[in-house]
Amino acid sequence: MATRTDASTRREQILKEAARLFAERGFHGVGVDEIGAAVGISGPGLYRHFPGKDAMLAELLVGISGQLLTGGRRRVEEAGAVAEGGPGAVLDSLIEGHIDFALDDRPLITLHDRELDRLRDSDRKLVRQLQRQYVELWVEVVRDVHPRLAEPPARAAVHAVFGLLNSTPHLSRPKLPGRAATAALLHAMARGAFASAAEAAAKA
Amino acid sequence: MATRTDASTRREQILKEAARLFAERGFHGVGVDEIGAAVGISGPGLYRHFPGKDAMLAELLVGISGQLLTGGRRRVEEAGAVAEGGPGAVLDSLIEGHIDFALDDRPLITLHDRELDRLRDSDRKLVRQLQRQYVELWVEVVRDVHPRLAEPPARAAVHAVFGLLNSTPHLSRPKLPGRAATAALLHAMARGAFASAAEAAAKA
DNA sequence: GAAATGGGTTAACGAGCGCTAACCTGAGGG
DNA sequence: CCCTCAGGTTAGCGCTCGTTAACCCATTTC
């Protein structure tokens, strides 16, 4: 081995390809031989790096959830510290971070809400917990921006906006506008959706 | 058999249970024995009604896509005929119809964008075509309401709003507000998202 | 009243799966 | 110069799955 970074490369390479394949054909639709072939080794060679196929999925899902949560927390701290532009800036930062993730790691976003039930109980609980904390982080920020929005509808609104932002994998054809334009569009739509949710809740 | 309606009941019963199971655990995660057990017969008895497991999924997905499309077309005609409230009323009707579907047939909505790739080529092409026509229907109506929105971003916006509306299966816990409130919230968010998309596109 | 038919049963087959076992190899380290 | 060991290989086991075969039994039809 050359450097420590290269040592972990093989593992990361496997995870990356596994994520792509899982997202394309589903966890049960992909065999270990295919995953091996995708990284140039074949079949059981994977078991030198992972105890099993389940472990790959678990590591992927836990990793995604953790990354989203820690990234979100970091953004809330940073954007909250400078305190410019009020609470709206914090929400903008959260949205921007989620869009970056959705656009850059499409397979992971797809897996994230599609294959959760294939996990062992303990792993699923962990992922669910991380996801819930991420949602609560958003709910707080959203209610900071729109104080008249009660908590239950705010939570539903956050889930709905996740659905909106995570829709990017579906329109993967090279027809649509460029990355920056897509990100701007999604950002505007998310803000508008939250604003309308608050407006509707205030009337009701 | 008693009536023709009862004759088709068994088939429909199978399709309903299969949809639920596919949505819960994925197409490859469900065995034919489980589907049979869910309707009171066991295993290969299903082959008196369907030529294979794939055919069940195909019929489900084609049926969903067709229902959405014909329902959408009907609503556009009806709401367009009365011509009250302008083009906004047509869009409202489309949104309402989609929300009804998402709230009442959750498993089908889940399958609809999750298991498409498990179909035979010909079936997948058919479903894709129906889906595309449905999207184009929406794009026309949206651009009627927001004329300054160009076609490519309008298409992306429609996909994004589908993601927003189809998020309901994720928040199935009995915590959230009632059906009517959820529908109203989603409706408001969808309208707001479109409006903001048009606004952002006009500026750029 | 025999014949046909719709709708079900159980047994079993063949393929594919995840995973283990046993073996191999080439690069450090003493 | 041998030993260790990380990281591969192929063979194969056991299990599950979708599907077929063969049989059965009501109910309807002529």
Short mmCIF file of C-alpha atoms (C1' of nucleotides) in Angstrom, two decimals, chain C residues 8-23:
data_model
loop_
_atom_site.label_atom_id
_atom_site.label_comp_id
_atom_site.label_asym_id
_atom_site.label_seq_id
_atom_site.Cartn_x
_atom_site.Cartn_y
_atom_site.Cartn_z
"C1'" DG C 8 -57.46 -25.09 -6.42
"C1'" DT C 9 -53.89 -28.63 -4.27
"C1'" DT C 10 -48.96 -30.84 -3.37
"C1'" DA C 11 -44.45 -32.38 -5.18
"C1'" DA C 12 -40.62 -31.37 -7.37
"C1'" DC C 13 -37.26 -29.29 -10.57
"C1'" DG C 14 -33.78 -26.14 -12.03
"C1'" DA C 15 -31.66 -21.88 -11.57
"C1'" DG C 16 -29.66 -18.39 -8.86
"C1'" DC C 17 -28.48 -16.64 -4.58
"C1'" DG C 18 -25.28 -15.51 -0.36
"C1'" DC C 19 -21.70 -17.41 1.71
"C1'" DT C 20 -17.85 -20.72 3.20
"C1'" DA C 21 -13.82 -23.60 2.37
"C1'" DA C 22 -9.61 -24.38 0.58
"C1'" DC C 23 -6.06 -22.83 -1.93
#
